[in-house]
Coordinates of C-alpha atoms in Angstrom, one line a residue:
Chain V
X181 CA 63.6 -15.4 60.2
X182 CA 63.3 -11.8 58.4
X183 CA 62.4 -10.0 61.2
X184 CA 60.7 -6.7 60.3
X185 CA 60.5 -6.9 56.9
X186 CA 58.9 -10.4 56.9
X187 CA 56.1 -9.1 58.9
X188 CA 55.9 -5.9 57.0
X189 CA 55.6 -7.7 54.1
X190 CA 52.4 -9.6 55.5
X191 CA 50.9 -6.9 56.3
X192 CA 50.8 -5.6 52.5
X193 CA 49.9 -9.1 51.4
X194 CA 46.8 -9.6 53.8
X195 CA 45.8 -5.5 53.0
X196 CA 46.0 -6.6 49.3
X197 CA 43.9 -10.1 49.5
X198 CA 41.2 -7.6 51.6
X199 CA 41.5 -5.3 48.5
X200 CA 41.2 -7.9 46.2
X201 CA 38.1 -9.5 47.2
X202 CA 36.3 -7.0 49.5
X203 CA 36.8 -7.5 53.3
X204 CA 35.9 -10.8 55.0
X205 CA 35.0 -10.6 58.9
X206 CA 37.9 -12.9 59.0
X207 CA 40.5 -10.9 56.8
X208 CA 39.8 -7.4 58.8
X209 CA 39.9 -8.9 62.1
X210 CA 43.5 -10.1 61.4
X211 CA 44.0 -6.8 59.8
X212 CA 43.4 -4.8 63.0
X213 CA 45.1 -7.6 65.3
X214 CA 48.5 -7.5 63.4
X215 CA 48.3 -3.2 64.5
X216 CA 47.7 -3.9 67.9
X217 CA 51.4 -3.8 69.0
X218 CA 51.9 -0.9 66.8
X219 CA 48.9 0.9 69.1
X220 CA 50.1 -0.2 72.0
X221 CA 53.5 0.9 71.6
X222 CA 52.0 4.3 70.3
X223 CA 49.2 4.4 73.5
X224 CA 51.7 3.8 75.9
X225 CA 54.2 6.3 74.9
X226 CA 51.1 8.7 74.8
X227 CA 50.6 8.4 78.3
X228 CA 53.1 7.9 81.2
X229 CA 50.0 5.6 83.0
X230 CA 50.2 2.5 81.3
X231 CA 46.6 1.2 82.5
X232 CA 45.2 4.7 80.7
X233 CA 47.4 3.6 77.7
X234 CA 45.6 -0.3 77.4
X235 CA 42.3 1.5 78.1
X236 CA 42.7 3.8 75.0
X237 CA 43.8 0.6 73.1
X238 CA 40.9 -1.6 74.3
X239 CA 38.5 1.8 73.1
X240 CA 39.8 2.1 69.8
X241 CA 40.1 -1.3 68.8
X242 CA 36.2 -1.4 69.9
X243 CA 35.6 1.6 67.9
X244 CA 37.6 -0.1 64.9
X245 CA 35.5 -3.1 65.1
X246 CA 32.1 -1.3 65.1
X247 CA 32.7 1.1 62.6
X248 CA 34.1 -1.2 60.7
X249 CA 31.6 -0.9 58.1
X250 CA 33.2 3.1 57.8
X251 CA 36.7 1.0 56.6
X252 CA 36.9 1.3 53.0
X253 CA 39.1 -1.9 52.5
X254 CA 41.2 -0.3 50.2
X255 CA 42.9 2.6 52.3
X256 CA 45.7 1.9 54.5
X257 CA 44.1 0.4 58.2
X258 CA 47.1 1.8 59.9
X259 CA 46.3 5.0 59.3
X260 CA 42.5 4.6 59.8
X261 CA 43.1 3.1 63.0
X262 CA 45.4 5.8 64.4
X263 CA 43.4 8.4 63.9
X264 CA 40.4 6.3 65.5
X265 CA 42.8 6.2 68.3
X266 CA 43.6 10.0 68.2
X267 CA 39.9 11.3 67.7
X268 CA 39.2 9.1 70.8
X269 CA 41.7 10.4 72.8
X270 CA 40.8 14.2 71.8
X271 CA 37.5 13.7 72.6
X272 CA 38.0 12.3 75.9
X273 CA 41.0 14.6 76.6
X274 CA 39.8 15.4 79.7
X275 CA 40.0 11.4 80.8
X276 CA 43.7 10.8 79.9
X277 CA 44.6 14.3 80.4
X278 CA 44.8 15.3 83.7
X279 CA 47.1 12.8 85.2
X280 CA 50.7 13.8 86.6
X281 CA 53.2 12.1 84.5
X282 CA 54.5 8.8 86.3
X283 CA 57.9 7.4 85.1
X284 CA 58.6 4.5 86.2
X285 CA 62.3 5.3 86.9
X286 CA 63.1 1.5 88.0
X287 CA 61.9 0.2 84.5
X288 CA 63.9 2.9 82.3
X289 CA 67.5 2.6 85.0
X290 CA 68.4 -0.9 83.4
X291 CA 68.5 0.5 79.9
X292 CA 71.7 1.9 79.4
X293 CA 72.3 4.7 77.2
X294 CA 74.2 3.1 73.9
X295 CA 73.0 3.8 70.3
X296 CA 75.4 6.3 68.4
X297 CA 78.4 5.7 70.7
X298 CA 79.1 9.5 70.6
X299 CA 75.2 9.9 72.1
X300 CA 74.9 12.0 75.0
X301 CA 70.8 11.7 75.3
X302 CA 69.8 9.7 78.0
X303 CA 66.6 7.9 78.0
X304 CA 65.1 8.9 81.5
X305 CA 65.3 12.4 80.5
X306 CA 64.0 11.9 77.3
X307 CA 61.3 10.1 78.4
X308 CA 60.4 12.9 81.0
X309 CA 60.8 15.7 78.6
X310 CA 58.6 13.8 76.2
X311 CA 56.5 13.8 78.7
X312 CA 56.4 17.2 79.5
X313 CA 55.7 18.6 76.0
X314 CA 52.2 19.9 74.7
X315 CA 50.1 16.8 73.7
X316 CA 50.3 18.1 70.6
X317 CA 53.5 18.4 69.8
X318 CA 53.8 14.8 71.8
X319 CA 51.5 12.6 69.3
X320 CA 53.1 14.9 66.3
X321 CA 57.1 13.5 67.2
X322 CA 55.4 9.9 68.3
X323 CA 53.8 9.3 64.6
X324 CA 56.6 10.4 63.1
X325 CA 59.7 9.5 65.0
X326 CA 58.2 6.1 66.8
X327 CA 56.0 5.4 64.1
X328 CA 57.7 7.0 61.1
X329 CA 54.4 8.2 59.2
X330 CA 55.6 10.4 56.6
X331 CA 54.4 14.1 57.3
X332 CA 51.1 13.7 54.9
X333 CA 50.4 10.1 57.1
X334 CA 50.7 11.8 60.3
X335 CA 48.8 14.8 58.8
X336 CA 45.9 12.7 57.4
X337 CA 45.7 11.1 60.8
X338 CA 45.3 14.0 63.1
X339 CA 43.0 15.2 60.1
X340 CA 45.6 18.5 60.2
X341 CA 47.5 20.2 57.5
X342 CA 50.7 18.7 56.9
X343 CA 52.4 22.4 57.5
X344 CA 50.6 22.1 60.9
X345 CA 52.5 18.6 61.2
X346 CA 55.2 20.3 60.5
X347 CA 55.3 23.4 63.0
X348 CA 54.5 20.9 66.0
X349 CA 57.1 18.4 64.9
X350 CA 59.8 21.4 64.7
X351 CA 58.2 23.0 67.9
X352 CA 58.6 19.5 69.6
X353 CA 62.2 18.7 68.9
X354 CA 63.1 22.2 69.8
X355 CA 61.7 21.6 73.4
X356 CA 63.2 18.4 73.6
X357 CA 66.9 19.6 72.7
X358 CA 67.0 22.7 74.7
X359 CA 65.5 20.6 77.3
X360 CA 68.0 17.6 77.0
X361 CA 71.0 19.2 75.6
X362 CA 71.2 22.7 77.2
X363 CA 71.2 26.0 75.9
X364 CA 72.2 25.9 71.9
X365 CA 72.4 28.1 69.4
X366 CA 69.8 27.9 66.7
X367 CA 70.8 27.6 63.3
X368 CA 70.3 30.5 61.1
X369 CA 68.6 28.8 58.6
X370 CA 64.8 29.4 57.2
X371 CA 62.6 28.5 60.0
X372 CA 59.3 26.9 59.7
X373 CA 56.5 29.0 61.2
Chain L
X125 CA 76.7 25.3 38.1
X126 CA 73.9 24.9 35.7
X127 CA 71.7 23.6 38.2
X128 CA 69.4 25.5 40.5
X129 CA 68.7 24.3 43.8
X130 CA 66.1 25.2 46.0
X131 CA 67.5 26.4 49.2
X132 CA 67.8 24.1 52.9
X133 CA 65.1 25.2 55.0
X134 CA 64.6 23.9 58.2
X135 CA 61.8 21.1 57.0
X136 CA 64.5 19.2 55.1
X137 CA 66.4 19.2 58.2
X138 CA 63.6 17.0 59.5
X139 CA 63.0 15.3 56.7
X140 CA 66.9 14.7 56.4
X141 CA 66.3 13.3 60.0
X142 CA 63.3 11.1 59.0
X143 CA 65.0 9.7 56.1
X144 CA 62.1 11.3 54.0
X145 CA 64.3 12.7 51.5
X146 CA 65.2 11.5 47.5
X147 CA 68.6 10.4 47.2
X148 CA 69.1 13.7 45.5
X149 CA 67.8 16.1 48.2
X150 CA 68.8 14.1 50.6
X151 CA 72.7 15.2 48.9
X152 CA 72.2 18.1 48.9
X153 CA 71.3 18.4 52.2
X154 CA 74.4 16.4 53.4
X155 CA 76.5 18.7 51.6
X156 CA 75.3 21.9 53.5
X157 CA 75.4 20.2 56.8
X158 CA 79.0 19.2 56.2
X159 CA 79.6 23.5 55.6
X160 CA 77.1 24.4 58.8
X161 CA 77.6 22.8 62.3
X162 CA 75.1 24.0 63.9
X163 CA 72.6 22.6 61.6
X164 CA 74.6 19.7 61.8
X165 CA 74.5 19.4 65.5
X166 CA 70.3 20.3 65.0
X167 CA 70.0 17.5 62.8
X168 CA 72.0 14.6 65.1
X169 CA 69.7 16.0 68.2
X170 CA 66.6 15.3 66.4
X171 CA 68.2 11.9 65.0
X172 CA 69.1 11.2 68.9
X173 CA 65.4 11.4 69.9
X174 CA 64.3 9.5 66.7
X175 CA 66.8 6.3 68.2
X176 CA 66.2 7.0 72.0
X177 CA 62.4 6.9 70.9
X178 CA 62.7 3.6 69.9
X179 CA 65.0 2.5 72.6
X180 CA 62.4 3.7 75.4
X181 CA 59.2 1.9 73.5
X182 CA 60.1 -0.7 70.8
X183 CA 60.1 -3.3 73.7
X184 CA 56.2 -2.8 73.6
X185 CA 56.0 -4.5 70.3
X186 CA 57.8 -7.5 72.2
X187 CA 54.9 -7.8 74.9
X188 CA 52.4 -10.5 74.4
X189 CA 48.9 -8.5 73.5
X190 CA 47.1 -8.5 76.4
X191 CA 43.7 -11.1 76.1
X192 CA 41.1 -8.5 76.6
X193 CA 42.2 -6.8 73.8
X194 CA 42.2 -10.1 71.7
X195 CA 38.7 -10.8 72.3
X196 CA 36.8 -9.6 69.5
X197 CA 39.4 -11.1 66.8
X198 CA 39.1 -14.5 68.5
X199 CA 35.4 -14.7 67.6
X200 CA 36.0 -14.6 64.0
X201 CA 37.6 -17.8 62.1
X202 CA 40.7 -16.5 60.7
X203 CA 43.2 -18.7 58.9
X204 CA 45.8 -20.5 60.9
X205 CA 48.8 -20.9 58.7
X206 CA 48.6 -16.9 58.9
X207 CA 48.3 -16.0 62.2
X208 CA 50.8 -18.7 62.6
X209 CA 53.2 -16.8 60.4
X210 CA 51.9 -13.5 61.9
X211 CA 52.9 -15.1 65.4
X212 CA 56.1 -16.1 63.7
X213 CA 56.9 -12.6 62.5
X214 CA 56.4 -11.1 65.6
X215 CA 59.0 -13.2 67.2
X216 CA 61.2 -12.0 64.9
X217 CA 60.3 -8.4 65.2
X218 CA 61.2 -8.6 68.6
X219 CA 64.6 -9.9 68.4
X220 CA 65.4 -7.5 65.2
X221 CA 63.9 -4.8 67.4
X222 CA 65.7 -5.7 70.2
X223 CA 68.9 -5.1 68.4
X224 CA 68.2 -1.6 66.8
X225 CA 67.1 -0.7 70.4
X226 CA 70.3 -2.2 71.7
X227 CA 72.5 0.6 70.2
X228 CA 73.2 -0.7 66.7
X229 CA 76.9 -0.6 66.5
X230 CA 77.4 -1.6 69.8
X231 CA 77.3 -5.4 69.2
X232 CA 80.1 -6.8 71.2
X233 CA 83.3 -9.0 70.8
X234 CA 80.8 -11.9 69.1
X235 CA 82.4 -13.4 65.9
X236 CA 79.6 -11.8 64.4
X237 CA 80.6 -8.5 65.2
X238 CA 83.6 -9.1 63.8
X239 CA 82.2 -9.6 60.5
X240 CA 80.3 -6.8 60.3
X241 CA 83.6 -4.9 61.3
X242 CA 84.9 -6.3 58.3
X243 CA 82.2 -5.5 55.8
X244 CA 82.2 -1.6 56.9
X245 CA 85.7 -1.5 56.2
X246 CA 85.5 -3.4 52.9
X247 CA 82.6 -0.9 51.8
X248 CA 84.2 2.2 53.2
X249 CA 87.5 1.0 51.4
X250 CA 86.2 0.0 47.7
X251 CA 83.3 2.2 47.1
X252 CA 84.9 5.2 46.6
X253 CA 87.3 3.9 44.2
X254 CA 86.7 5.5 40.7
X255 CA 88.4 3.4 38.3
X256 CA 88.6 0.0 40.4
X257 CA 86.0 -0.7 42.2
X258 CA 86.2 -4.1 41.8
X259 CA 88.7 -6.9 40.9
X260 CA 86.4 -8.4 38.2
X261 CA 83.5 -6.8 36.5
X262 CA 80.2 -7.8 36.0
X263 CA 80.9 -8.4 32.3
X264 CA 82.7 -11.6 33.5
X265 CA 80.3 -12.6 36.3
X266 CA 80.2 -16.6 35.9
X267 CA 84.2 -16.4 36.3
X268 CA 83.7 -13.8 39.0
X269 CA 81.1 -15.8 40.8
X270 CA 82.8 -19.6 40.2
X271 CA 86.2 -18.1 41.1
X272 CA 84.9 -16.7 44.9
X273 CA 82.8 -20.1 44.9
X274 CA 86.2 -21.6 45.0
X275 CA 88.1 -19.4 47.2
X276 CA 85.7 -19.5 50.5
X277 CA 84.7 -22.9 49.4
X278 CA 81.3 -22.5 49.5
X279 CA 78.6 -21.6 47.2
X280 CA 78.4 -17.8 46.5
X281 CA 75.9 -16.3 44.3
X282 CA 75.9 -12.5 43.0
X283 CA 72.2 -11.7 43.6
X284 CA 70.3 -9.3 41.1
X285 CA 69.0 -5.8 42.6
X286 CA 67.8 -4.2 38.9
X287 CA 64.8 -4.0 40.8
X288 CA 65.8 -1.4 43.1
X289 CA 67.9 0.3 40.0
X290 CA 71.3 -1.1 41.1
X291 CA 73.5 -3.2 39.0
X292 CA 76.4 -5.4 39.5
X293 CA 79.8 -3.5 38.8
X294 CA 81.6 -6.6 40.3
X295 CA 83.0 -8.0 43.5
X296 CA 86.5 -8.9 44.6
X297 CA 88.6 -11.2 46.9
X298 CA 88.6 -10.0 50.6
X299 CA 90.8 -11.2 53.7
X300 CA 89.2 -11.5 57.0
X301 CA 90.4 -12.7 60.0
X302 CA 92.6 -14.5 58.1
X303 CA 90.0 -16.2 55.8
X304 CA 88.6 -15.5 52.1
X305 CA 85.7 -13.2 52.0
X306 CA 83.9 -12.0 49.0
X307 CA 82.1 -8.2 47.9
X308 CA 79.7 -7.5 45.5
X309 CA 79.6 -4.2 44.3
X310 CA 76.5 -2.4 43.4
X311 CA 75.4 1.0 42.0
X312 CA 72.1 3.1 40.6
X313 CA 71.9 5.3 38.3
X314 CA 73.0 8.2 40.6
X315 CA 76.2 6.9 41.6
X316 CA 75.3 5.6 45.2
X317 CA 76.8 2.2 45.6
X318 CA 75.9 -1.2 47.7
X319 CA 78.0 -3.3 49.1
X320 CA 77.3 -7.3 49.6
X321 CA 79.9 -9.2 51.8
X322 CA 80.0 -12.6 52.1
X323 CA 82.4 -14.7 54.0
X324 CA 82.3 -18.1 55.8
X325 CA 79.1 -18.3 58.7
X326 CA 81.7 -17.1 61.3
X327 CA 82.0 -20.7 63.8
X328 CA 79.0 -22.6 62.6
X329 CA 76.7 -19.6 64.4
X330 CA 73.1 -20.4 63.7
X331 CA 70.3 -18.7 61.7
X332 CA 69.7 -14.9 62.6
X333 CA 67.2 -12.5 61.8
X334 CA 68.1 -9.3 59.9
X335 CA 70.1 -6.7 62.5
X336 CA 71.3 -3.3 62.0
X337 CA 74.1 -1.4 62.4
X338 CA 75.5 1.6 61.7
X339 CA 78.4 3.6 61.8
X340 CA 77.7 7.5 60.8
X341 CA 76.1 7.3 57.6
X342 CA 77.3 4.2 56.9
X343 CA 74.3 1.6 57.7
X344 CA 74.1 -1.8 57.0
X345 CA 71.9 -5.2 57.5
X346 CA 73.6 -8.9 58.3
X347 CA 72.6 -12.1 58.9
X348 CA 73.6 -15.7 59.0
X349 CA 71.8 -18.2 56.6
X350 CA 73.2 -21.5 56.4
X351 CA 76.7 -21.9 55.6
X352 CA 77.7 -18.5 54.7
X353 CA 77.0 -14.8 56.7
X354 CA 76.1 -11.5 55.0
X355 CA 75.9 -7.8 55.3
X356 CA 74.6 -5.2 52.8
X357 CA 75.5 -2.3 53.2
X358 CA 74.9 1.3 51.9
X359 CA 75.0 4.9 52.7
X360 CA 71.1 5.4 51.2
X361 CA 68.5 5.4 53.4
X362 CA 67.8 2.6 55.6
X363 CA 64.4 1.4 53.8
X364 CA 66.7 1.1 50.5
X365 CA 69.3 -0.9 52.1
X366 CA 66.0 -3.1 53.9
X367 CA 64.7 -3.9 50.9
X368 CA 68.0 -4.5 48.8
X369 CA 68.9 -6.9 51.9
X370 CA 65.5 -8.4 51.6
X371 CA 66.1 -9.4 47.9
X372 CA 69.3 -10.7 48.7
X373 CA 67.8 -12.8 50.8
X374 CA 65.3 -13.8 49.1
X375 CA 67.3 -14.7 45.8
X376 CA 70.2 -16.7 47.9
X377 CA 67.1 -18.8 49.5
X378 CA 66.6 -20.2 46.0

């Protein structure tokens, strides 16, 4: 078994067969279903309610398959189908909005804190600082830390600049470490704006 | 210095973070962090979140998809053998993810972990040797190769990574745990060097899937296949090491 790799690897074979011969029903349909862990995983660290997180899911893979004629076949469908997933959720702000973060402290206790052994984050903060952070700056550190989009992919999916990518990303992390590891000092060096 | 450089700003601190950086930037960028602490100290924070990211959310990708959302794709006829493999993949997504969520390093008294003990050590050792890297060079790699064949008494190929720009400078004889072990040494055109170590499947373990570990900036994949277990490891960026493992792999399944 290959693990990651393996499956990454289909992914660029099945995107290059749809390339290849145009787009078969069949061919984008398991296009979009090999995403849908990627979408969840994005949804549901989007939103602290899971249910709003499988709703948004269930919309944008709805959206995907209506608008699939709007797919070019050649471009990259993760992309495409994140920013379905982000227009969706900016239009219906209002929906997923205004709900008071939950955290479900009893599913994040059993995860102990190990990674780098040195490692002083713990997860339950991090999780309710993320949490806490301007949407913005939330989907920004999500695509590229969770999801690892370069800066151009996450910019071409929240239809941004990538300097705008860039600001929120820094003006993210900088919540999240003087929320999670106290007061610092910052660095002296060139900052972004 | 008859070089320029461009200046650290904060975006290659973030970059650094993202592993988005050239090997060369990505240098440069580890040499001013060695001479400035706090941007040091920046950079680990926003590597921190980056990990406990992952640890809070990866275990999503693990989760059977839910059937409503599986509805529409169910309508179309798409081939088996592939979703088959897809299903297959996933599987192993979920036990590879599970072990960078687990905390990398962290992996316990198993024989395995042993190994990989053994390999960081081996490629911390030998790689920064200047004038002997290895015991026998690349020039003489059918001895090299039939010699280590001989010594863990199993079959030991030197796999080929031109593709990724790194050759074979050689491999050596290695003790661990008391048993032969074997390292190929490999480097690209801008010095950086791989490490493959090879030694006996520790106690007849069964097949694994590619796992991580790292130790600093030292990072590394391993696996058991068959007879024999692995790790390649590096100090490049983790999608350099992926893919070098992944040839590896690939070639030694031949």
């Amino acid at each position: 078994m290959r693990g990651v790799y393996l499956y990454e690897r289909l992914l660029q074979i099945q995107t290059m067969k749809a390339n290849d011969k145009g787009t078969t029903m069949a061919d984008f349909s398991q296009l979009i279903t090999q995403h849908i862990p990627r979408l969840r995983r994005y949804a549901k660290a989007l939103f602290s309610d899971p249910a709003l997180a499988e709703d948004l899911v269930q919309d944008c893979l709805e959206r995907a398959w209506s608008k699939q004629h709007l797919w070019n076949g050649s471009g990259d469908i993760r992309a495409w189908l994140f920013s379905i997933m982000h227009n969706l959720h900016a239009n219906e702000a209002r929906k997923f909005n205004r709900r008071p973060a939950l955290i479900p402290m009893e599913a994040q206790n059993d995860q102990p804190i190990t990674g780098n052994q040195e490692s002083t984050l713990a997860l339950n903060e991090l999780e309710a600082a993320l949490h806490n952070l301007p949407e913005k700056q939330r989907e920004v550190l999500l695509l590229v830390g969770l999801e690892q989009m370069s800066y151009e992919e996450a910019a071409d999916v929240l239809n941004v600049p990538t300097g705008t990518v860039m600001s929120r990303l820094s003006r993210a992390r900088e919540n999240l470490r003087s929320t999670l590891y106290g007061a610092h000092k910052q660095s002296n060096i060139r900052r972004i704006k | 210095m008859n070089e320029k450089r461009k200046p650290i700003t904060e975006a290659d601190l973030h970059a650094y973070a993202d592993n988005l950086l050239d090997p060369k930037r990505r240098q440069e960028v580890e040499q001013y962090l060695e001479q400035h602490s706090e941007a040091a100290e920046q950079v680990r924070a926003y590597q921190e979140i980056n990990t406990g990211l992952h640890q809070l959310f990866d275990h999503v990708l693990e989760e059977p998809i839910p059937s409503r959302l599986k509805q529409k794709s169910k309508t179309s006829h798409s081939s088996k053998p592939l979703q088959i493999a897809a299903m297959l993949a996933t599987l192993a997504i979920g036990t590879a993810i599970g072990w960078l969520g687990r905390g990398e390093w962290n992996i316990g008294q198993q024989p395995i972990a042993q190994m990989v003990d053994h390999a960081f050590t081996a490629h911390v050792v030998y790689t920064p040797e200047v004038k002997h890297p290895v015991e026998v060079g690349a020039n003489e790699e059918k001895h090299l190769v039939n010699w280590l064949t001989k010594r863990l008494d199993a079959p030991v190929k030197a796999p080929q990574l031109n593709t990724l720009g790194y050759e074979l400078l050689g491999g050596r004889l290695l003790a661990a745990e008391g048993k032969p072990a074997a390292q190929f040494m490999y480097q690209n055109g801008l010095g950086n060097r791989l490490t493959l170590f090879i030694r006996k499947n520790p106690n007849g373990q069964r097949d694994t899937a590619f796992r991580f570990a790292n130790n600093d900036s030292v990072r590394g994949f391993y696996w058991i296949d068959g007879e024999l277990g692995y790790a390649l490891i590096g100090e490049t960026e983790r999608t350099t090491i992926a893919k070098a493992a992944h040839l590896v792999y690939e070639q030694l399944a031949q």
